[in-house]
PDB file of C-alpha atoms in Angstrom:
ATOM      1  CA  MET A   1      -7.171   3.729  22.345  1.00 78.00           C
ATOM      2  CA  PRO A   2      -6.093   0.074  22.418  1.00 91.00           C
ATOM      3  CA  VAL A   3      -5.293  -1.467  19.111  1.00 95.00           C
ATOM      4  CA  LEU A   4      -7.923  -3.949  17.819  1.00 95.00           C
ATOM      5  CA  PRO A   5      -6.789  -7.637  18.188  1.00 95.00           C
ATOM      6  CA  GLY A   6      -5.047  -8.502  14.951  1.00 95.00           C
ATOM      7  CA  ALA A   7      -4.183  -5.057  13.767  1.00 97.00           C
ATOM      8  CA  GLU A   8      -0.940  -4.912  15.503  1.00 97.00           C
ATOM      9  CA  PRO A   9       2.233  -3.910  13.674  1.00 97.00           C
ATOM     10  CA  TYR A  10       4.598  -6.638  12.683  1.00 97.00           C
ATOM     11  CA  ARG A  11       8.371  -6.724  12.620  1.00 97.00           C
ATOM     12  CA  HIS A  12      10.893  -9.306  11.995  1.00 97.00           C
ATOM     13  CA  GLU A  13      14.787  -9.176  12.127  1.00 96.00           C
ATOM     14  CA  GLY A  14      16.249 -11.129   9.372  1.00 94.00           C
ATOM     15  CA  GLY A  15      19.102 -10.704   6.910  1.00 93.00           C
ATOM     16  CA  GLU A  16      20.596  -7.793   5.056  1.00 94.00           C
ATOM     17  CA  VAL A  17      17.560  -7.378   2.715  1.00 96.00           C
ATOM     18  CA  GLY A  18      14.757  -5.485   4.280  1.00 97.00           C
ATOM     19  CA  VAL A  19      11.062  -4.996   3.060  1.00 98.00           C
ATOM     20  CA  LEU A  20       8.737  -2.287   4.208  1.00 98.00           C
ATOM     21  CA  LEU A  21       5.007  -3.106   3.873  1.00 98.00           C
ATOM     22  CA  CYS A  22       2.351  -0.358   3.767  1.00 98.00           C
ATOM     23  CA  HIS A  23      -1.225  -1.192   4.561  1.00 98.00           C
ATOM     24  CA  GLY A  24      -4.403   0.475   3.061  1.00 97.00           C
ATOM     25  CA  PHE A  25      -6.778   3.255   4.022  1.00 96.00           C
ATOM     26  CA  THR A  26      -9.080   2.589   6.995  1.00 96.00           C
ATOM     27  CA  GLY A  27      -7.435  -0.795   7.251  1.00 96.00           C
ATOM     28  CA  SER A  28      -4.550  -2.277   9.196  1.00 97.00           C
ATOM     29  CA  PRO A  29      -1.579  -4.598   8.994  1.00 98.00           C
ATOM     30  CA  GLN A  30      -3.772  -7.751   9.135  1.00 98.00           C
ATOM     31  CA  PRO A  31      -4.454  -8.108   5.364  1.00 97.00           C
ATOM     32  CA  LEU A  32      -0.569  -7.831   4.801  1.00 98.00           C
ATOM     33  CA  ARG A  33       0.425 -10.028   7.741  1.00 98.00           C
ATOM     34  CA  PRO A  34       0.579 -13.344   5.681  1.00 97.00           C
ATOM     35  CA  TRP A  35       2.737 -11.537   2.987  1.00 98.00           C
ATOM     36  CA  ALA A  36       5.065 -10.125   5.803  1.00 98.00           C
ATOM     37  CA  GLU A  37       5.368 -13.539   7.511  1.00 97.00           C
ATOM     38  CA  HIS A  38       6.101 -15.269   4.178  1.00 97.00           C
ATOM     39  CA  LEU A  39       8.965 -12.847   3.523  1.00 97.00           C
ATOM     40  CA  ALA A  40      10.140 -13.119   7.137  1.00 96.00           C
ATOM     41  CA  GLU A  41      10.281 -17.076   6.876  1.00 95.00           C
ATOM     42  CA  ARG A  42      12.571 -16.646   3.786  1.00 94.00           C
ATOM     43  CA  GLY A  43      15.028 -14.725   5.852  1.00 94.00           C
ATOM     44  CA  LEU A  44      14.293 -11.219   5.088  1.00 96.00           C
ATOM     45  CA  THR A  45      13.959  -8.250   7.550  1.00 96.00           C
ATOM     46  CA  VAL A  46      10.412  -7.160   7.451  1.00 98.00           C
ATOM     47  CA  SER A  47       8.644  -4.004   8.864  1.00 98.00           C
ATOM     48  CA  LEU A  48       4.821  -3.669   8.693  1.00 98.00           C
ATOM     49  CA  PRO A  49       3.870  -0.754  10.630  1.00 98.00           C
ATOM     50  CA  LEU A  50       0.391   0.408  11.874  1.00 98.00           C
ATOM     51  CA  LEU A  51      -0.543   3.850  10.365  1.00 98.00           C
ATOM     52  CA  PRO A  52      -1.710   6.600  12.744  1.00 97.00           C
ATOM     53  CA  GLY A  53      -5.466   6.648  13.375  1.00 97.00           C
ATOM     54  CA  HIS A  54      -5.905   3.220  12.117  1.00 97.00           C
ATOM     55  CA  GLY A  55      -6.489  -0.029  13.880  1.00 96.00           C
ATOM     56  CA  THR A  56      -8.497   1.421  16.726  1.00 97.00           C
ATOM     57  CA  ARG A  57     -11.685   3.295  15.961  1.00 95.00           C
ATOM     58  CA  TRP A  58     -12.631   5.548  13.064  1.00 95.00           C
ATOM     59  CA  GLU A  59     -12.897   8.543  15.223  1.00 94.00           C
ATOM     60  CA  ASP A  60      -9.235   8.335  15.746  1.00 95.00           C
ATOM     61  CA  MET A  61      -8.535   8.512  12.052  1.00 94.00           C
ATOM     62  CA  GLN A  62     -10.739  11.603  11.826  1.00 92.00           C
ATOM     63  CA  LEU A  63      -7.869  13.446  13.486  1.00 92.00           C
ATOM     64  CA  THR A  64      -5.082  12.308  11.176  1.00 96.00           C
ATOM     65  CA  GLY A  65      -4.141  13.084   7.479  1.00 96.00           C
ATOM     66  CA  TRP A  66      -1.795  11.933   4.874  1.00 97.00           C
ATOM     67  CA  GLN A  67       1.037  13.617   6.491  1.00 98.00           C
ATOM     68  CA  ASP A  68       0.806  11.444   9.611  1.00 98.00           C
ATOM     69  CA  TRP A  69       0.501   8.302   7.414  1.00 98.00           C
ATOM     70  CA  TYR A  70       3.440   9.015   5.337  1.00 98.00           C
ATOM     71  CA  ALA A  71       5.597  10.236   8.200  1.00 98.00           C
ATOM     72  CA  GLU A  72       5.127   6.768   9.878  1.00 98.00           C
ATOM     73  CA  VAL A  73       6.349   4.735   6.723  1.00 98.00           C
ATOM     74  CA  ASP A  74       9.162   7.292   6.262  1.00 98.00           C
ATOM     75  CA  ARG A  75      10.465   6.733   9.677  1.00 98.00           C
ATOM     76  CA  GLU A  76      10.141   2.926   9.202  1.00 97.00           C
ATOM     77  CA  LEU A  77      12.128   3.171   6.165  1.00 97.00           C
ATOM     78  CA  ARG A  78      14.954   5.222   7.733  1.00 96.00           C
ATOM     79  CA  ASN A  79      14.973   2.592  10.580  1.00 96.00           C
ATOM     80  CA  LEU A  80      15.501  -0.185   7.976  1.00 96.00           C
ATOM     81  CA  ARG A  81      18.135   1.694   6.081  1.00 93.00           C
ATOM     82  CA  ASP A  82      20.195   1.651   9.384  1.00 92.00           C
ATOM     83  CA  ARG A  83      20.019  -2.242   9.536  1.00 91.00           C
ATOM     84  CA  CYS A  84      19.818  -3.536   5.872  1.00 95.00           C
ATOM     85  CA  GLY A  85      22.079  -3.173   2.801  1.00 93.00           C
ATOM     86  CA  ARG A  86      19.143  -3.341   0.274  1.00 95.00           C
ATOM     87  CA  ILE A  87      15.559  -2.179   0.898  1.00 97.00           C
ATOM     88  CA  PHE A  88      12.163  -2.753  -0.931  1.00 98.00           C
ATOM     89  CA  VAL A  89       8.984  -0.948  -0.363  1.00 98.00           C
ATOM     90  CA  ALA A  90       5.508  -2.670  -0.873  1.00 98.00           C
ATOM     91  CA  GLY A  91       1.952  -1.889  -0.429  1.00 98.00           C
ATOM     92  CA  LEU A  92      -1.730  -2.615  -0.909  1.00 98.00           C
ATOM     93  CA  SER A  93      -4.112   0.028  -2.114  1.00 97.00           C
ATOM     94  CA  MET A  94      -3.413   3.314  -0.516  1.00 97.00           C
ATOM     95  CA  GLY A  95      -0.331   1.528   0.795  1.00 98.00           C
ATOM     96  CA  GLY A  96       0.786   1.259  -2.871  1.00 98.00           C
ATOM     97  CA  ALA A  97       0.734   4.952  -3.153  1.00 98.00           C
ATOM     98  CA  LEU A  98       2.709   5.382   0.196  1.00 98.00           C
ATOM     99  CA  ALA A  99       5.337   2.924  -1.289  1.00 98.00           C
ATOM    100  CA  LEU A 100       5.565   4.732  -4.548  1.00 98.00           C
ATOM    101  CA  ARG A 101       6.184   8.152  -2.834  1.00 98.00           C
ATOM    102  CA  LEU A 102       8.827   6.632  -0.782  1.00 98.00           C
ATOM    103  CA  ALA A 103      10.495   5.451  -3.986  1.00 98.00           C
ATOM    104  CA  ALA A 104      10.137   8.872  -5.384  1.00 98.00           C
ATOM    105  CA  LYS A 105      11.511  10.665  -2.521  1.00 97.00           C
ATOM    106  CA  HIS A 106      14.271   8.182  -1.478  1.00 97.00           C
ATOM    107  CA  GLY A 107      15.735   7.189  -4.926  1.00 95.00           C
ATOM    108  CA  ASP A 108      18.759   4.783  -4.856  1.00 94.00           C
ATOM    109  CA  ASP A 109      18.145   3.923  -1.183  1.00 95.00           C
ATOM    110  CA  ILE A 110      15.138   1.783  -2.462  1.00 97.00           C
ATOM    111  CA  ALA A 111      16.045  -1.216  -4.576  1.00 97.00           C
ATOM    112  CA  GLY A 112      12.564  -2.024  -5.902  1.00 98.00           C
ATOM    113  CA  VAL A 113       8.828  -1.358  -5.484  1.00 98.00           C
ATOM    114  CA  LEU A 114       6.047  -4.018  -5.041  1.00 98.00           C
ATOM    115  CA  VAL A 115       2.326  -2.795  -5.261  1.00 98.00           C
ATOM    116  CA  VAL A 116      -0.785  -4.711  -5.202  1.00 98.00           C
ATOM    117  CA  ASN A 117      -3.938  -2.972  -6.475  1.00 98.00           C
ATOM    118  CA  PRO A 118      -2.374   0.582  -5.998  1.00 98.00           C
ATOM    119  CA  ALA A 119      -4.726   3.376  -5.527  1.00 96.00           C
ATOM    120  CA  ASN A 120      -4.279   6.581  -7.440  1.00 95.00           C
ATOM    121  CA  LYS A 121      -7.493   8.614  -7.207  1.00 89.00           C
ATOM    122  CA  VAL A 122     -10.588   9.093  -5.197  1.00 81.00           C
ATOM    123  CA  HIS A 123     -13.310   8.311  -7.741  1.00 73.00           C
ATOM    124  CA  GLY A 124     -16.843   9.409  -8.215  1.00 65.00           C
ATOM    125  CA  LEU A 125     -18.758  12.649  -7.767  1.00 53.00           C
ATOM    126  CA  SER A 126     -18.375  12.582  -4.124  1.00 68.00           C
ATOM    127  CA  ALA A 127     -14.810  13.319  -4.425  1.00 66.00           C
ATOM    128  CA  TYR A 128     -15.407  16.816  -5.613  1.00 63.00           C
ATOM    129  CA  THR A 129     -17.724  17.457  -2.778  1.00 69.00           C
ATOM    130  CA  LEU A 130     -15.488  16.391  -0.014  1.00 72.00           C
ATOM    131  CA  PRO A 131     -13.848  19.923   0.528  1.00 65.00           C
ATOM    132  CA  VAL A 132     -17.460  21.053   1.803  1.00 60.00           C
ATOM    133  CA  SER A 133     -19.226  17.919   2.747  1.00 64.00           C
ATOM    134  CA  ARG A 134     -16.628  16.873   5.301  1.00 69.00           C
ATOM    135  CA  HIS A 135     -17.684  19.760   7.346  1.00 70.00           C
ATOM    136  CA  PHE A 136     -21.313  18.701   7.488  1.00 69.00           C
ATOM    137  CA  VAL A 137     -21.164  14.896   7.368  1.00 75.00           C
ATOM    138  CA  ARG A 138     -18.688  12.958   9.530  1.00 69.00           C
ATOM    139  CA  THR A 139     -18.340   9.516   7.798  1.00 76.00           C
ATOM    140  CA  THR A 140     -19.667   7.436   4.962  1.00 82.00           C
ATOM    141  CA  ARG A 141     -19.959   3.629   4.587  1.00 78.00           C
ATOM    142  CA  GLY A 142     -16.804   1.613   4.742  1.00 81.00           C
ATOM    143  CA  ILE A 143     -14.825   0.280   1.896  1.00 86.00           C
ATOM    144  CA  ALA A 144     -13.267  -2.762   3.296  1.00 89.00           C
ATOM    145  CA  GLY A 145     -13.939  -6.496   2.648  1.00 92.00           C
ATOM    146  CA  ASP A 146     -13.716  -6.904  -1.006  1.00 94.00           C
ATOM    147  CA  ILE A 147     -12.504 -10.458  -1.141  1.00 96.00           C
ATOM    148  CA  ALA A 148     -13.581 -13.228  -3.557  1.00 97.00           C
ATOM    149  CA  LYS A 149     -12.478 -16.119  -1.154  1.00 95.00           C
ATOM    150  CA  GLU A 150     -15.199 -17.425   0.958  1.00 94.00           C
ATOM    151  CA  GLY A 151     -14.606 -16.736   4.570  1.00 93.00           C
ATOM    152  CA  GLY A 152     -11.917 -13.876   3.847  1.00 93.00           C
ATOM    153  CA  VAL A 153     -12.259 -11.206   6.359  1.00 95.00           C
ATOM    154  CA  GLU A 154     -10.390  -7.823   6.334  1.00 95.00           C
ATOM    155  CA  LEU A 155      -9.809  -6.033   9.496  1.00 95.00           C
ATOM    156  CA  ALA A 156     -10.881  -2.480   8.935  1.00 95.00           C
ATOM    157  CA  TYR A 157     -13.204   0.256   9.803  1.00 95.00           C
ATOM    158  CA  ASP A 158     -16.838   0.038   8.748  1.00 94.00           C
ATOM    159  CA  ARG A 159     -17.114   3.836   8.227  1.00 93.00           C
ATOM    160  CA  VAL A 160     -14.792   6.210   6.329  1.00 91.00           C
ATOM    161  CA  PRO A 161     -14.070   9.413   8.096  1.00 91.00           C
ATOM    162  CA  LEU A 162     -14.538  12.355   5.568  1.00 91.00           C
ATOM    163  CA  HIS A 163     -11.846  14.433   6.889  1.00 91.00           C
ATOM    164  CA  ALA A 164      -9.463  11.670   6.298  1.00 92.00           C
ATOM    165  CA  ALA A 165     -10.948  10.989   2.900  1.00 91.00           C
ATOM    166  CA  HIS A 166     -10.351  14.528   1.918  1.00 90.00           C
ATOM    167  CA  SER A 167      -6.598  14.357   3.051  1.00 94.00           C
ATOM    168  CA  LEU A 168      -6.308  11.097   0.968  1.00 94.00           C
ATOM    169  CA  ARG A 169      -7.695  12.794  -2.115  1.00 92.00           C
ATOM    170  CA  ASN A 170      -4.867  15.497  -1.790  1.00 94.00           C
ATOM    171  CA  PHE A 171      -2.362  12.802  -1.112  1.00 97.00           C
ATOM    172  CA  PHE A 172      -3.023  10.952  -4.395  1.00 96.00           C
ATOM    173  CA  ARG A 173      -2.828  14.176  -6.271  1.00 95.00           C
ATOM    174  CA  LEU A 174       0.473  14.900  -4.801  1.00 97.00           C
ATOM    175  CA  VAL A 175       1.823  11.322  -5.678  1.00 98.00           C
ATOM    176  CA  ASP A 176       0.463  11.374  -9.089  1.00 97.00           C
ATOM    177  CA  GLY A 177       2.795  14.455  -9.747  1.00 97.00           C
ATOM    178  CA  GLU A 178       5.601  12.630  -8.282  1.00 98.00           C
ATOM    179  CA  LEU A 179       5.276   9.342 -10.243  1.00 98.00           C
ATOM    180  CA  PRO A 180       7.857  10.262 -12.835  1.00 98.00           C
ATOM    181  CA  GLN A 181      10.600  10.381 -10.140  1.00 98.00           C
ATOM    182  CA  VAL A 182      10.012   6.681  -9.566  1.00 98.00           C
ATOM    183  CA  THR A 183      12.790   4.962 -11.433  1.00 98.00           C
ATOM    184  CA  GLN A 184      13.295   1.689  -9.547  1.00 98.00           C
ATOM    185  CA  PRO A 185      12.212  -1.637 -10.727  1.00 98.00           C
ATOM    186  CA  LEU A 186       8.459  -2.186 -10.271  1.00 98.00           C
ATOM    187  CA  LEU A 187       6.361  -5.207  -9.770  1.00 98.00           C
ATOM    188  CA  LEU A 188       2.601  -4.261  -9.958  1.00 98.00           C
ATOM    189  CA  LEU A 189      -0.027  -6.987  -9.394  1.00 98.00           C
ATOM    190  CA  ARG A 190      -3.568  -6.094  -9.939  1.00 98.00           C
ATOM    191  CA  SER A 191      -6.873  -7.909  -9.791  1.00 98.00           C
ATOM    192  CA  ALA A 192      -8.932  -8.391 -12.950  1.00 97.00           C
ATOM    193  CA  GLN A 193     -12.051  -7.743 -10.711  1.00 96.00           C
ATOM    194  CA  ASP A 194     -11.571  -4.965  -8.231  1.00 95.00           C
ATOM    195  CA  HIS A 195     -14.703  -3.349  -6.680  1.00 94.00           C
ATOM    196  CA  THR A 196     -12.741  -0.787  -4.629  1.00 93.00           C
ATOM    197  CA  VAL A 197      -9.896   0.495  -6.935  1.00 95.00           C
ATOM    198  CA  PRO A 198     -10.447   0.475 -10.625  1.00 93.00           C
ATOM    199  CA  SER A 199      -7.883  -0.858 -13.050  1.00 95.00           C
ATOM    200  CA  ALA A 200      -7.421   2.627 -14.373  1.00 96.00           C
ATOM    201  CA  ASP A 201      -5.374   3.494 -11.256  1.00 97.00           C
ATOM    202  CA  SER A 202      -2.810   0.743 -12.082  1.00 97.00           C
ATOM    203  CA  ALA A 203      -2.649   1.873 -15.572  1.00 97.00           C
ATOM    204  CA  ARG A 204      -2.157   5.341 -14.519  1.00 97.00           C
ATOM    205  CA  VAL A 205       0.800   4.202 -12.300  1.00 98.00           C
ATOM    206  CA  LEU A 206       2.438   2.376 -15.053  1.00 98.00           C
ATOM    207  CA  SER A 207       1.934   5.190 -17.564  1.00 97.00           C
ATOM    208  CA  ARG A 208       3.452   7.773 -15.263  1.00 98.00           C
ATOM    209  CA  VAL A 209       6.511   6.134 -13.488  1.00 98.00           C
ATOM    210  CA  SER A 210      10.019   6.303 -15.303  1.00 98.00           C
ATOM    211  CA  SER A 211      10.922   2.665 -14.323  1.00 97.00           C
ATOM    212  CA  THR A 212      12.330   0.757 -17.127  1.00 96.00           C
ATOM    213  CA  ASP A 213      12.276  -2.560 -15.340  1.00 97.00           C
ATOM    214  CA  VAL A 214       8.402  -3.071 -14.932  1.00 98.00           C
ATOM    215  CA  THR A 215       6.470  -6.223 -14.447  1.00 97.00           C
ATOM    216  CA  GLU A 216       2.592  -6.172 -14.360  1.00 98.00           C
ATOM    217  CA  ILE A 217       0.825  -9.350 -13.303  1.00 98.00           C
ATOM    218  CA  VAL A 218      -2.987  -9.771 -13.412  1.00 98.00           C
ATOM    219  CA  LEU A 219      -4.709 -11.732 -10.746  1.00 98.00           C
ATOM    220  CA  GLU A 220      -7.585 -13.523 -12.342  1.00 96.00           C
ATOM    221  CA  GLN A 221      -9.255 -14.965  -9.059  1.00 97.00           C
ATOM    222  CA  SER A 222      -9.061 -12.298  -6.578  1.00 97.00           C
ATOM    223  CA  TYR A 223     -10.798  -9.025  -5.711  1.00 97.00           C
ATOM    224  CA  HIS A 224      -9.145  -5.838  -4.037  1.00 97.00           C
ATOM    225  CA  VAL A 225      -7.818  -7.409  -1.002  1.00 98.00           C
ATOM    226  CA  ALA A 226      -5.672  -9.981  -2.926  1.00 98.00           C
ATOM    227  CA  THR A 227      -3.282 -10.642  -0.229  1.00 98.00           C
ATOM    228  CA  LEU A 228      -6.165 -12.486   1.548  1.00 98.00           C
ATOM    229  CA  ASP A 229      -7.612 -13.896  -1.551  1.00 98.00           C
ATOM    230  CA  HIS A 230      -7.130 -16.949  -3.903  1.00 97.00           C
ATOM    231  CA  ASP A 231      -4.027 -15.341  -5.535  1.00 98.00           C
ATOM    232  CA  ALA A 232      -2.209 -14.647  -2.159  1.00 98.00           C
ATOM    233  CA  ASP A 233       0.254 -17.356  -2.684  1.00 97.00           C
ATOM    234  CA  ARG A 234       1.172 -16.221  -6.215  1.00 97.00           C
ATOM    235  CA  ILE A 235       1.653 -12.635  -4.838  1.00 98.00           C
ATOM    236  CA  PHE A 236       4.067 -13.977  -2.273  1.00 98.00           C
ATOM    237  CA  GLU A 237       6.183 -16.130  -4.678  1.00 96.00           C
ATOM    238  CA  GLU A 238       6.417 -13.445  -7.284  1.00 97.00           C
ATOM    239  CA  SER A 239       7.452 -10.932  -4.676  1.00 97.00           C
ATOM    240  CA  LEU A 240      10.269 -13.256  -3.521  1.00 96.00           C
ATOM    241  CA  GLY A 241      11.318 -13.870  -7.099  1.00 96.00           C
ATOM    242  CA  PHE A 242      11.332 -10.187  -7.811  1.00 97.00           C
ATOM    243  CA  ILE A 243      13.382  -9.398  -4.621  1.00 97.00           C
ATOM    244  CA  ASP A 244      15.843 -12.323  -5.101  1.00 95.00           C
ATOM    245  CA  ARG A 245      16.447 -11.299  -8.777  1.00 94.00           C
ATOM    246  CA  LEU A 246      17.321  -7.636  -7.676  1.00 95.00           C
ATOM    247  CA  ALA A 247      18.942  -8.240  -4.389  1.00 90.00           C
ATOM    248  CA  THR A 248      21.392 -10.806  -5.851  1.00 75.00           C
ATOM    249  CA  GLY A 249      22.178  -8.594  -8.819  1.00 42.00           C
ATOM    250  CA  VAL A 250      20.938 -11.076 -11.264  1.00 31.00           C
ATOM    251  CA  GLY A 251      18.790  -9.985 -14.347  1.00 32.00           C
ATOM    252  CA  LYS A 252      18.987  -6.205 -13.338  1.00 36.00           C
ATOM    253  CA  GLU A 253      19.028  -5.042 -16.908  1.00 38.00           C
ATOM    254  CA  GLY A 254      15.897  -3.115 -17.814  1.00 37.00           C
ATOM    255  CA  THR A 255      13.006  -5.263 -18.936  1.00 38.00           C
ATOM    256  CA  THR A 256       9.233  -4.812 -19.447  1.00 38.00           C
ATOM    257  CA  ALA A 257       7.164  -7.864 -18.921  1.00 41.00           C
ATOM    258  CA  ARG A 258       3.174  -8.379 -18.766  1.00 38.00           C
ATOM    259  CA  GLY A 259       1.707 -11.534 -17.457  1.00 44.00           C
TER     260      GLY A 259
END
């Protein structure tokens, strides 16, 4: 199937510092493209892949699972490693979980982790029925478009394939068990109001990682898709500050900040 206009992957060849951006479940690169372009304009090498089954139609996603999504970002990371001296991984929502798993598995190959409203669990009673219900019901309503900014539009599916949702639930459980292996500096930005991923997910991530250099920033004016919302510029600038500090070797001592 052809990729939906606007859902295309994005890559930019820049300097020795590379950033891999991971998009969310049922979504596409579109909500992260402004972030990617901002980093590219500052001279960074940037990779923002389109995950398998995404960016076309939900029926294609029904045939994929977390192994496919993770394999794509893992492949992109290895490509970046061939071209860049220092690499950072970043993500929104499920993309945050993908980034955290990359950090857990690749260790010193990753200089830092940046996550926005990272997802850690499929919530609600429906999560427990997924193993059975997915065989009888193909989809449920979509989860996209949680944006406070007027006119903000997220390019994503309007239906959630339940086979994929079941795989997502298994992936979150896997990543949760691997969080203690995350030791890299971590920048976590979360929205004060998020109607898709509760703040408990961010709290769980912060409580489980082994990172000693941790910065948590609360975004007061944005909902879940914060990279397209009122706080987008702050996300971009905080990201650049975080990367610059670590890539230049300044302020690498362990710190804990909350803001």
